[in-house]
Coordinates of C-alpha atoms in Angstrom, one line a residue:
M1 CA 0.0 0.0 0.0
K2 CA 1.2 3.5 -0.9
Y3 CA 0.4 6.7 0.9
R4 CA 1.3 10.4 0.4
F5 CA 0.7 12.8 3.3
L6 CA -0.5 16.4 2.8
G7 CA -1.4 19.3 5.1
D8 CA -0.2 19.6 8.7
T9 CA 2.7 17.2 8.5
D10 CA 5.2 19.3 10.5
G11 CA 7.0 17.1 13.1
L12 CA 5.3 13.9 11.9
M13 CA 7.2 12.6 8.9
Q14 CA 10.0 10.9 10.9
G15 CA 7.5 9.0 12.9
I16 CA 5.5 8.1 9.8
K17 CA 8.6 6.7 8.2
I18 CA 9.4 4.5 11.2
L19 CA 5.9 3.2 11.5
S20 CA 5.6 2.6 7.8
C21 CA 8.0 -0.3 8.2
R22 CA 5.8 -1.8 11.0
L23 CA 2.5 -1.3 9.1
G24 CA 3.8 -2.3 5.7
F25 CA 3.2 0.7 3.6
T26 CA 5.4 3.0 1.6
I27 CA 5.5 6.8 1.3
S28 CA 5.1 7.7 -2.4
D29 CA 4.0 10.7 -4.5
D30 CA 1.6 8.4 -6.4
G31 CA 0.1 6.9 -3.2
M32 CA -3.3 7.4 -1.7
A33 CA -3.7 11.0 -0.5
V34 CA -4.0 11.4 3.2
K35 CA -4.8 15.0 4.3
L36 CA -3.7 15.8 7.9
T37 CA -5.6 18.5 9.7
K38 CA -4.4 19.7 13.2
R39 CA -7.1 21.3 15.3
K40 CA -8.8 21.1 18.7
G41 CA -11.2 18.4 19.3
N42 CA -11.8 14.6 18.9
I43 CA -9.8 12.4 16.6
E44 CA -11.5 11.8 13.2
I45 CA -10.5 9.4 10.5
L46 CA -12.3 9.7 7.2
S47 CA -11.8 7.7 4.0
D48 CA -13.8 7.1 0.8
G49 CA -11.4 4.3 -0.2
K50 CA -9.4 6.6 -2.5
T51 CA -8.6 9.7 -0.4
S52 CA -8.4 10.0 3.4
E53 CA -8.2 12.6 6.1
I54 CA -7.0 12.5 9.6
R55 CA -8.1 15.3 12.0
Y56 CA -6.1 15.4 15.3
E57 CA -5.2 17.6 18.2
A58 CA -1.9 16.1 19.5
K59 CA 0.9 14.3 17.8
I60 CA 0.1 11.0 19.6
H61 CA -3.5 11.2 18.4
F62 CA -2.3 11.3 14.8
F63 CA -0.2 8.2 15.2
R64 CA -3.1 6.3 16.7
A65 CA -5.3 7.5 13.8
L66 CA -2.6 6.3 11.4
G67 CA -2.9 2.8 12.8
I68 CA -6.7 2.9 12.5
L69 CA -6.5 4.1 8.9
F70 CA -4.2 1.3 8.1
E71 CA -6.4 -1.2 9.9
H72 CA -9.3 -0.1 7.6
Q73 CA -7.3 0.4 4.4
N74 CA -9.4 0.4 1.2
E75 CA -12.6 0.8 3.2
K76 CA -15.0 3.7 3.4
I77 CA -14.9 4.9 7.0
K78 CA -15.9 7.7 9.3
I79 CA -14.5 7.1 12.7
T80 CA -14.6 9.5 15.6
E81 CA -12.8 8.9 18.9
E82 CA -13.1 11.0 22.1
V83 CA -10.0 11.3 24.2
K84 CA -10.8 10.3 27.8
F85 CA -7.4 10.9 29.3
K86 CA -5.0 13.8 28.7
K87 CA -2.2 11.4 29.7
N88 CA -2.3 7.6 29.3
G89 CA 0.8 5.6 29.6
M90 CA 3.1 3.0 31.1
M91 CA 5.6 2.5 34.0
I92 CA 8.1 -0.2 33.4
D93 CA 10.2 -1.6 36.3
S94 CA 13.9 -1.4 35.6
S95 CA 15.0 -2.0 39.1
R96 CA 14.3 -5.7 39.8
N97 CA 17.3 -6.9 37.8
G98 CA 15.7 -6.6 34.3
V99 CA 16.8 -3.3 32.7
L100 CA 15.3 -3.0 29.2
K101 CA 17.9 -2.1 26.5
P102 CA 17.3 1.3 24.9
E103 CA 16.4 -0.4 21.6
S104 CA 13.7 -2.4 23.5
I105 CA 12.3 0.8 25.0
K106 CA 12.1 2.2 21.5
K107 CA 10.3 -0.9 20.2
L108 CA 7.8 -0.6 23.1
M109 CA 7.3 3.1 22.2
E110 CA 6.5 2.2 18.6
N111 CA 3.7 0.0 19.9
M112 CA 2.6 2.8 22.3
A113 CA 2.4 5.3 19.4
L114 CA 0.1 3.1 17.3
M115 CA -2.1 2.5 20.4
G116 CA -2.1 6.2 21.3
L117 CA -0.4 6.0 24.7
N118 CA 1.5 9.1 25.4
F119 CA 3.8 8.8 28.4
I120 CA 6.3 6.3 29.7
M121 CA 8.3 6.0 32.9
M122 CA 11.2 3.7 33.5
Y123 CA 11.1 2.9 37.2
T124 CA 14.8 3.3 38.3
E125 CA 15.6 3.0 42.0
D126 CA 19.4 3.0 41.3
T127 CA 19.6 2.0 37.7
Y128 CA 20.6 5.4 36.3
E129 CA 23.9 7.3 36.3
V130 CA 24.7 9.8 39.0
P131 CA 28.2 11.3 38.5
E132 CA 28.8 12.0 42.2
Y133 CA 28.3 8.4 43.2
K134 CA 30.3 5.7 41.6
Y135 CA 28.5 2.9 43.4
F136 CA 25.1 4.1 42.6
G137 CA 23.8 1.4 40.2
Y138 CA 27.2 -0.3 40.2
M139 CA 27.0 -3.5 38.2
R140 CA 23.2 -3.2 38.0
G141 CA 22.9 -2.2 34.3
R142 CA 22.3 1.5 35.1
Y143 CA 21.3 3.7 32.2
T144 CA 23.7 6.4 31.1
Y145 CA 22.7 10.0 30.4
D146 CA 23.2 9.3 26.7
E147 CA 21.0 6.3 26.7
M148 CA 18.1 8.1 28.4
R149 CA 18.6 11.2 26.3
E150 CA 18.4 9.0 23.2
C151 CA 15.2 7.3 24.4
D152 CA 13.7 10.7 25.2
M153 CA 14.4 12.0 21.8
Y154 CA 12.8 8.9 20.2
A155 CA 9.7 9.4 22.4
E156 CA 9.4 13.0 21.2
I157 CA 9.1 11.7 17.6
F158 CA 5.7 10.2 18.5
G159 CA 4.6 12.8 21.0
I160 CA 5.3 10.6 24.0
E161 CA 6.4 12.2 27.2
M162 CA 9.2 10.4 29.0
I163 CA 9.2 11.0 32.7
P164 CA 12.0 10.1 35.1
C165 CA 10.8 7.8 37.9
I166 CA 12.9 7.4 40.9
Q167 CA 12.9 7.0 44.7
T168 CA 13.7 9.7 47.2
L169 CA 12.9 8.0 50.5
A170 CA 12.3 4.3 50.6
H171 CA 13.0 1.3 48.2
L172 CA 16.7 2.2 48.3
S173 CA 18.2 -0.9 49.7
K174 CA 20.4 -1.4 46.7
V175 CA 21.9 2.0 47.3
L176 CA 22.1 2.0 51.1
K177 CA 23.8 -1.5 51.3
W178 CA 27.1 0.2 50.6
D179 CA 28.9 1.3 53.8
H180 CA 29.9 4.7 52.4
N181 CA 26.2 5.6 52.6
L182 CA 25.9 5.0 56.4
K183 CA 25.4 8.7 57.1
I184 CA 22.2 8.8 55.0
R185 CA 20.8 5.4 56.0
D186 CA 18.0 5.2 58.6
T187 CA 17.1 1.6 57.9
E188 CA 18.0 -1.0 55.3
D189 CA 15.5 0.6 52.9
N190 CA 15.0 4.2 54.0
L191 CA 16.9 7.4 53.9
Y192 CA 17.8 9.2 57.1
V193 CA 15.3 12.1 57.2
G194 CA 16.6 15.4 58.5
E195 CA 20.3 14.6 57.8
K196 CA 22.1 17.3 55.8
D197 CA 24.0 14.7 53.7
T198 CA 20.6 13.1 52.8
Y199 CA 19.5 16.2 51.1
T200 CA 22.7 16.6 49.2
F201 CA 22.2 13.1 48.0
V202 CA 18.6 13.8 47.0
K203 CA 19.5 16.9 45.1
N204 CA 22.3 15.1 43.2
I205 CA 20.0 12.1 42.2
L206 CA 17.2 14.4 41.2
R207 CA 19.5 16.5 39.1
A208 CA 21.0 13.4 37.4
A209 CA 17.6 11.7 36.9
T210 CA 15.9 14.6 35.3
K211 CA 18.8 16.0 33.2
P212 CA 18.3 13.7 30.1
F213 CA 14.6 14.5 29.7
R214 CA 12.5 17.2 28.1
S215 CA 9.7 16.8 30.6
K216 CA 9.8 19.0 33.7
R217 CA 7.9 16.3 35.6
V218 CA 9.6 13.8 37.8
H219 CA 8.2 10.9 39.8
I220 CA 9.8 11.1 43.3
G221 CA 8.3 7.8 44.7
M222 CA 8.1 8.0 48.5
D223 CA 5.9 4.9 48.9
E224 CA 6.0 2.0 51.3
A225 CA 8.4 3.5 53.8
W226 CA 7.5 0.8 56.2
S227 CA 10.4 1.2 58.7
L228 CA 10.7 5.0 58.4
G229 CA 12.2 6.5 61.6
L230 CA 12.8 3.2 63.3
G231 CA 16.5 2.8 62.7
K232 CA 19.2 5.4 63.1
Y233 CA 16.6 8.1 63.3
L234 CA 15.0 6.5 66.4
K235 CA 18.4 6.0 68.1
E236 CA 19.6 9.5 67.5
K237 CA 16.4 11.6 67.5
G238 CA 13.9 9.5 69.3
Y239 CA 10.4 8.4 68.3
K240 CA 8.4 10.7 66.0
P241 CA 5.1 9.8 64.3
T242 CA 5.5 8.6 60.7
A243 CA 3.2 11.3 59.4
D244 CA 5.4 14.0 60.8
I245 CA 8.6 12.4 59.4
I246 CA 6.9 12.1 56.0
L247 CA 5.9 15.7 55.9
E248 CA 9.3 16.9 57.0
H249 CA 11.0 14.9 54.3
F250 CA 8.4 15.8 51.6
N251 CA 8.8 19.5 52.3
M252 CA 12.5 19.2 51.9
V253 CA 12.3 17.2 48.7
K254 CA 9.7 19.6 47.3
S255 CA 12.0 22.6 48.0
I256 CA 14.8 20.9 46.1
C257 CA 12.4 20.3 43.2
D258 CA 11.5 24.0 43.2
E259 CA 15.2 24.9 43.3
L260 CA 15.8 22.6 40.3
D261 CA 12.7 23.9 38.5
I262 CA 11.1 20.4 38.2
E263 CA 7.6 19.3 39.0
P264 CA 7.2 16.3 41.3
I265 CA 4.5 13.6 41.3
M266 CA 4.5 10.9 44.0
W267 CA 2.7 7.8 45.3
S268 CA 0.0 8.7 47.9
D269 CA 0.0 5.6 50.1
M270 CA 2.0 7.0 53.0
F271 CA -0.4 9.9 53.5
F272 CA -3.3 7.5 53.6
R273 CA -1.6 5.1 56.1
A274 CA -0.9 8.1 58.3
G275 CA -4.6 8.9 58.3
S276 CA -5.7 5.3 59.0
V277 CA -6.1 3.9 62.5
T278 CA -5.3 0.4 61.0
N279 CA -2.3 1.7 58.9
E280 CA -4.1 0.6 55.8
Y281 CA -3.8 2.2 52.4
Y282 CA -7.3 1.3 51.0
D283 CA -9.1 2.6 54.1
P284 CA -12.2 4.5 53.3
G285 CA -12.3 5.7 56.8
A286 CA -8.9 7.4 56.7
V287 CA -8.9 10.9 58.2
F288 CA -6.2 13.3 57.2
S289 CA -4.8 15.7 59.7
E290 CA -4.8 19.5 59.1
D291 CA -1.0 19.4 58.8
I292 CA -1.2 16.8 56.0
I293 CA -3.9 18.7 54.1
K294 CA -2.1 22.0 54.5
N295 CA 1.3 20.6 53.5
V296 CA 0.2 18.8 50.3
P297 CA 0.5 21.5 47.5
D298 CA -2.0 21.6 44.7
D299 CA 0.8 21.3 42.1
V300 CA 2.1 17.9 43.3
G301 CA 0.4 15.0 41.6
L302 CA -0.7 12.3 44.0
I303 CA -0.7 8.9 42.5
Y304 CA -3.4 6.5 43.7
W305 CA -2.0 3.1 42.9
D306 CA -4.3 0.0 43.0
Y307 CA -3.9 -3.2 41.1
Y308 CA -6.0 -5.4 43.3
H309 CA -9.7 -4.5 43.5
T310 CA -12.6 -5.5 41.2
E311 CA -15.3 -3.1 42.5
E312 CA -15.8 0.1 40.6
K313 CA -17.3 1.8 43.7
L314 CA -14.1 1.2 45.7
Y315 CA -12.0 2.9 43.0
S316 CA -14.5 5.8 42.9
D317 CA -14.5 6.2 46.7
M318 CA -10.7 6.2 46.8
I319 CA -10.5 8.8 44.1
K320 CA -12.8 11.0 46.0
K321 CA -10.7 10.5 49.1
H322 CA -7.6 11.6 47.2
K323 CA -9.3 14.8 46.2
E324 CA -9.6 15.7 49.9
L325 CA -5.8 16.2 49.7
N326 CA -5.7 18.0 46.4
D327 CA -7.3 17.9 42.9
Y328 CA -4.2 16.7 41.1
T329 CA -4.9 12.9 41.3
I330 CA -3.2 10.4 39.0
F331 CA -4.3 6.8 38.8
G332 CA -1.7 4.0 38.6
G333 CA -3.1 0.6 37.8
G334 CA -1.3 -2.6 36.9
I335 CA -0.6 -5.1 34.1
W336 CA 0.2 -8.2 36.2
V337 CA 3.6 -9.3 34.9
W338 CA 5.2 -9.5 38.4
G339 CA 5.7 -12.4 40.7
N340 CA 5.0 -14.8 37.8
M341 CA 6.8 -16.6 35.0
V342 CA 4.1 -15.4 32.6
V343 CA 1.6 -12.5 32.5
N344 CA -1.6 -12.9 34.4
Y345 CA -4.4 -11.5 32.1
K346 CA -7.3 -12.8 34.2
K347 CA -6.3 -10.5 37.1
T348 CA -5.3 -7.7 34.8
L349 CA -8.7 -7.6 33.1
D350 CA -10.7 -8.0 36.3
V351 CA -9.0 -5.0 38.0
T352 CA -8.4 -2.7 35.1
I353 CA -11.9 -2.4 33.6
P354 CA -13.6 -1.2 36.8
A355 CA -10.6 1.0 37.7
L356 CA -10.6 2.9 34.3
K357 CA -14.4 3.2 34.3
A358 CA -14.1 4.9 37.7
C359 CA -11.4 7.2 36.5
I360 CA -13.5 8.3 33.5
D361 CA -16.6 8.8 35.7
N362 CA -14.6 10.9 38.2
N363 CA -12.8 13.0 35.6
I364 CA -9.3 11.7 36.3
T365 CA -7.2 13.0 33.4
E366 CA -4.0 11.0 33.9
V367 CA -3.7 7.2 34.2
F368 CA -0.9 4.7 33.7
A369 CA -0.3 1.0 34.1
C370 CA 2.5 -0.3 36.4
M371 CA 4.6 -3.2 35.1
W372 CA 6.4 -4.3 38.2
G373 CA 9.3 -6.8 38.1
D374 CA 9.0 -8.5 41.5
N375 CA 10.8 -11.8 41.8
S376 CA 13.6 -10.6 39.4
N377 CA 11.6 -9.7 36.3
Q378 CA 11.1 -13.3 35.2
T379 CA 8.2 -12.2 32.9
N380 CA 9.2 -10.4 29.7
D381 CA 7.8 -6.9 29.6
F382 CA 6.5 -7.4 26.1
E383 CA 4.0 -9.9 27.3
A384 CA 2.1 -6.9 28.6
L385 CA 1.2 -5.6 25.1
Y386 CA -2.4 -6.8 25.3
G387 CA -2.8 -5.0 28.7
M388 CA -1.4 -1.8 27.1
Q389 CA -4.0 -2.2 24.3
L390 CA -6.7 -2.3 27.0
Y391 CA -5.6 0.9 28.5
A392 CA -5.5 2.5 25.1
E393 CA -8.9 1.4 24.0
M394 CA -10.7 2.5 27.2
G395 CA -8.7 5.7 27.0
Y396 CA -10.3 6.5 23.7
G397 CA -13.8 5.8 24.8
H398 CA -14.3 2.2 23.6
E399 CA -16.0 -0.6 25.5
P400 CA -13.4 -3.2 26.2
T401 CA -15.0 -6.1 24.3
K402 CA -12.9 -9.0 23.4
E403 CA -13.7 -8.5 19.7
H404 CA -12.7 -4.9 19.6
L405 CA -9.5 -5.4 21.6
A406 CA -8.5 -8.3 19.3
K407 CA -8.9 -6.2 16.1
R408 CA -7.0 -3.2 17.5
F409 CA -4.3 -5.5 19.0
K410 CA -3.7 -7.1 15.6
A411 CA -3.5 -3.7 13.9
C412 CA -1.1 -2.3 16.4
T413 CA 1.2 -5.2 17.1
G414 CA 0.6 -7.6 14.2
E415 CA -0.2 -10.3 16.8
D416 CA -3.1 -12.6 17.7
A417 CA -4.8 -11.4 20.9
D418 CA -5.9 -15.0 21.9
A419 CA -2.3 -16.1 21.7
F420 CA -1.2 -13.4 24.2
L421 CA -4.1 -14.2 26.5
S422 CA -3.1 -17.9 26.4
L423 CA 0.2 -17.1 28.1
S424 CA -1.8 -16.9 31.3
S425 CA -3.0 -20.5 30.9
L426 CA 0.3 -21.7 32.6
D427 CA -1.1 -20.3 35.9
Y428 CA -4.8 -20.0 35.4
F429 CA -6.5 -23.4 35.0
G430 CA -10.1 -22.1 34.6
Q431 CA -11.2 -22.0 38.2
P432 CA -12.2 -18.5 39.5
D433 CA -10.2 -18.9 42.6
Y434 CA -7.0 -19.4 40.7
E435 CA -6.9 -15.9 39.2
N436 CA -4.2 -14.6 41.5
A437 CA -2.1 -17.8 41.8
N438 CA 1.4 -18.3 40.3
P439 CA 1.9 -22.1 40.1
S440 CA 4.2 -22.0 37.1
E441 CA 6.6 -20.0 39.2
Y442 CA 6.7 -22.0 42.4
L443 CA 6.3 -25.4 40.7
L444 CA 9.3 -24.6 38.5
W445 CA 11.7 -23.6 41.3
Q446 CA 10.7 -25.6 44.3
D447 CA 12.9 -28.5 45.4
I448 CA 11.7 -32.0 44.3
L449 CA 13.2 -33.6 47.4
I450 CA 12.2 -31.1 50.1
G451 CA 8.8 -30.4 48.5
L452 CA 7.7 -27.4 50.6
L453 CA 4.7 -26.8 48.3
D454 CA 3.9 -30.4 47.5
S455 CA 0.8 -30.5 49.8
H456 CA -0.8 -27.8 47.5
I457 CA -0.7 -30.0 44.4
D458 CA -4.3 -31.2 44.9
R459 CA -5.0 -32.5 41.4
D460 CA -3.6 -35.4 39.4
D461 CA -4.0 -33.9 36.0
I462 CA -1.4 -31.2 36.4
S463 CA 1.0 -33.0 33.9
N464 CA -1.8 -33.1 31.3
I465 CA -2.6 -29.4 31.8
Y466 CA 1.0 -28.5 31.0
S467 CA 1.1 -30.9 28.1
D468 CA -1.9 -29.1 26.6
C469 CA -0.2 -25.7 27.3
K470 CA 2.8 -27.0 25.4
L471 CA 0.8 -27.7 22.3
V472 CA -0.9 -24.2 22.4
M473 CA 2.4 -22.4 22.9
K474 CA 4.0 -24.4 20.0
K475 CA 1.1 -23.3 17.7
N476 CA 1.4 -19.7 18.9
M477 CA 5.2 -19.8 18.4
E478 CA 4.8 -20.9 14.8
A479 CA 2.1 -18.4 14.0
S480 CA 3.6 -15.3 15.7
E481 CA 5.0 -12.6 13.4
N482 CA 7.0 -10.6 15.9
Y483 CA 7.3 -12.4 19.2
K484 CA 8.1 -16.0 18.5
D485 CA 10.8 -15.8 21.2
I486 CA 8.1 -15.1 23.9
F487 CA 6.1 -18.1 22.9
E488 CA 9.3 -20.3 22.7
Y489 CA 10.0 -19.3 26.3
A490 CA 6.4 -20.3 27.3
Y491 CA 6.6 -23.6 25.4
N492 CA 9.9 -24.5 27.1
L493 CA 8.5 -23.6 30.5
A494 CA 5.5 -25.8 29.9
N495 CA 7.8 -28.5 28.7
V496 CA 9.6 -28.5 32.1
L497 CA 6.5 -28.4 34.1
E498 CA 4.9 -31.3 32.2
I499 CA 7.2 -33.6 34.1
K500 CA 8.4 -31.5 37.1
A501 CA 5.1 -30.0 38.4
D502 CA 4.2 -33.0 40.5
L503 CA 7.5 -34.9 40.4
G504 CA 8.1 -34.4 44.2
V505 CA 4.6 -35.8 45.0
R506 CA 5.3 -38.9 42.9
I507 CA 8.7 -39.4 44.5
K508 CA 7.3 -39.1 48.0
K509 CA 4.4 -41.5 47.2
A510 CA 6.7 -44.1 45.7
Y511 CA 8.9 -43.8 48.8
D512 CA 6.0 -44.1 51.2
D513 CA 4.6 -47.0 49.3
G514 CA 7.9 -48.8 49.2
N515 CA 7.7 -48.8 45.4
R516 CA 11.4 -49.3 44.5
N517 CA 10.5 -50.0 40.9
E518 CA 8.9 -46.6 40.5
L519 CA 11.8 -44.9 42.2
S520 CA 14.2 -46.7 39.9
R521 CA 12.1 -45.7 36.9
I522 CA 12.2 -42.0 38.0
C523 CA 16.0 -42.1 38.3
R524 CA 16.5 -43.9 35.0
E525 CA 14.0 -42.0 32.9
T526 CA 12.3 -39.0 34.4
I527 CA 15.1 -37.2 36.1
P528 CA 17.6 -37.4 33.2
E529 CA 14.8 -36.1 30.9
L530 CA 14.0 -33.3 33.4
K531 CA 17.6 -32.2 33.4
I532 CA 17.6 -32.0 29.6
R533 CA 14.4 -29.9 29.6
V534 CA 15.6 -27.6 32.3
N535 CA 18.8 -26.9 30.4
E536 CA 16.8 -26.3 27.2
F537 CA 14.6 -23.8 29.1
K538 CA 17.6 -22.2 30.7
N539 CA 19.2 -21.6 27.2
V540 CA 15.9 -20.2 25.8
F541 CA 15.4 -17.9 28.8
R542 CA 18.9 -16.6 28.5
K543 CA 18.5 -15.9 24.8
L544 CA 15.3 -14.1 25.4
W545 CA 16.7 -12.0 28.3
F546 CA 19.8 -11.0 26.3
S547 CA 17.6 -9.9 23.4
Y548 CA 15.5 -7.5 25.4
Y549 CA 17.5 -6.6 28.5
K550 CA 21.0 -5.6 29.6
V551 CA 23.1 -8.5 30.7
F552 CA 23.3 -7.3 34.3
G553 CA 20.6 -9.0 36.5
Y554 CA 20.5 -12.2 34.6
E555 CA 23.1 -13.6 37.0
I556 CA 20.2 -14.0 39.5
I557 CA 18.3 -16.2 37.0
D558 CA 21.5 -18.1 36.4
M559 CA 21.9 -18.7 40.1
R560 CA 18.3 -20.0 40.3
F561 CA 18.9 -22.4 37.4
G562 CA 22.2 -23.5 38.9
A563 CA 20.5 -24.3 42.3
L564 CA 17.6 -26.0 40.6
L565 CA 19.9 -28.3 38.5
Q566 CA 22.1 -29.0 41.4
R567 CA 19.2 -30.0 43.6
I568 CA 17.8 -32.3 40.9
E569 CA 21.2 -33.9 40.7
T570 CA 21.3 -34.4 44.5
A571 CA 17.8 -35.9 44.5
E572 CA 19.0 -38.4 41.9
L573 CA 22.0 -39.2 44.0
R574 CA 20.0 -39.7 47.2
I575 CA 17.4 -41.9 45.5
N576 CA 20.2 -44.1 43.9
Q577 CA 22.0 -44.3 47.2
Y578 CA 18.8 -45.6 48.8
L579 CA 18.1 -48.1 46.0
S580 CA 21.7 -49.4 46.2
G581 CA 21.5 -49.9 49.9
E582 CA 24.2 -47.3 50.6
I583 CA 21.7 -45.5 52.9
S584 CA 18.7 -47.1 54.6
E585 CA 16.3 -44.2 54.3
I586 CA 15.9 -40.9 52.5
E587 CA 15.5 -38.4 55.4
E588 CA 14.1 -35.7 53.2
L589 CA 11.2 -37.9 52.2
I590 CA 10.2 -38.9 55.7
P591 CA 8.4 -35.7 57.1
E592 CA 4.7 -35.1 56.4
R593 CA 4.2 -32.4 53.7
L594 CA 2.5 -29.5 55.4
P595 CA 0.5 -26.6 53.8
Y596 CA 2.5 -23.6 53.0
K597 CA 0.4 -20.7 54.1
L598 CA 0.1 -18.0 56.7
A599 CA -2.1 -18.4 59.7
D600 CA -4.9 -16.4 58.2
G601 CA -4.9 -18.5 55.1
Q602 CA -4.1 -15.6 52.8
Y603 CA -2.0 -17.7 50.4
G604 CA -5.0 -19.9 49.5
E605 CA -5.7 -23.6 49.4
G606 CA -4.4 -26.1 46.9
L607 CA -2.8 -24.7 43.8
N608 CA -4.6 -21.4 44.5
L609 CA -1.3 -20.1 46.0
R610 CA 0.7 -17.0 45.3
T611 CA 4.2 -16.8 46.6
L612 CA 6.5 -13.8 46.0
S613 CA 9.6 -14.8 47.9
H614 CA 11.8 -17.2 46.0
N615 CA 13.9 -18.0 49.0
L616 CA 10.9 -19.2 51.1
Y617 CA 10.0 -22.2 49.1
I618 CA 13.4 -23.5 48.0
S619 CA 14.5 -24.3 51.6
A620 CA 12.9 -24.2 55.0
G621 CA 16.2 -23.0 56.3
Y622 CA 16.7 -20.1 53.9
C623 CA 14.5 -17.2 55.2
S624 CA 16.6 -14.1 54.8
H625 CA 17.1 -12.0 51.7
G626 CA 20.0 -13.3 49.6
F627 CA 21.3 -13.7 46.1
F628 CA 18.0 -15.4 44.9
D629 CA 16.1 -12.1 45.2

């Protein structure tokens, strides 16, 4: 297909050329005429099949309209879209070992442009360059000034705002672990509020973080400061209420932002916890003190983050509660790529649709989706593309029907929506109560001899489930245009789980039953095959990571595979020792397998289990943070 673009093309041709390669058209003087008209108002795409016109207000609206025009090429169309959010974007975690390469960020932004998403934040706790501190982000894959500047310039091509996203209070354990930062460390995770050196540090990181970007805005974090004031602060200054410490620090950080002429936005949870008698964030009964209300300026955006709830009313009530503090409320939802081996779309859809409906009804103008990397960023960020499409379509006034999303997803990414949705089948087996579980994660890594989670394997068809998943992922891999590597990863994960998911249960049963023939068969056939499959998966995982992410951080995944393979080898050794008579019993197989859950049962029953700490289910004796995190 050939197009020629006429009219208000200023600042657009570079982006058109980039996206023409993705969409499969050429720019030619003898192509279909597309008139571009920039003006206030809704997006309009008109075509009689021979000539077309795109009417748009912002640059990002044009690129979304371009994708829609291509989707309906050779058709007579008159499409109008109402922009529901002034800002609609993504926050990608680059602090949990996975640091997207600049070329990956650019690829993501091309998808965003066609979807119509217009801002992006790379969440960087310490993974950016600060000249004053050599150890800041040391060996963590930190972004250089030039890398971030390059990405920001690429974002500008499409009208995407790139906002630095850092931490200025908590979530700084990777920085504060170095002894030379003792002066500014309150606790393992928190800065020492009130210390002069702390504010020198904050000023330096704010200056470095914002320097590469055109935007004046900066996300200063300040969430989940659980132990604030309970370490060095408590010893040297005595006890002070958390709310007072938060306000003291916030006012200092705000003054630094004013000095640097930058505009902060921040998470809101610590203000809410200070106003809650139960220290809860989602507490509708939270009461804000006069000091908090008075000290939260109208020009600081408060981000209401919530990726958990399914009731539209709760979102609406929380938005109204935020507006008691100020009117500048931003919503941060989530695409569930964290804590899993694959994306969780059941949960993503269940929480996103009511959340965005509430945002529209309550006139929230800025929304974004968080893509956290908890548990070492095991899920590739590009698995979130369908969730990004959901944010885009609701942001332009569309009902999030499966049919509409599938058409737009195909147009924007070239991929099949059902294929991406099927990635979640490795965790979600169809029962409603499985929607928050992550069995593919814990069944992969847990020890086959110790079996801390074996009592939760409450079905005997788990192997067949993963056999079926394997077939689906193979089909998706063969059909995918642009993301064969993601489906190859999922295929190999299912290939491992096909024989490993319940292997510990089978070993324990054979031992308890005195079935030496079955134990022998497992050692001769199953375990050697498992080692082959684990090694194949390891190689595919590594190839995928190195394609999208910087190399730093993958060493954690290597350590996990190393531990997994070593423990499989030890299990093989122990069983063979038992079968040969070298040992009279296998001590690891004697204890009863107990449920792995908290006293209140929050982890669920059976396979409806979600675990977020890798260390806690590889060994009962390994309960502190270590190299597996």
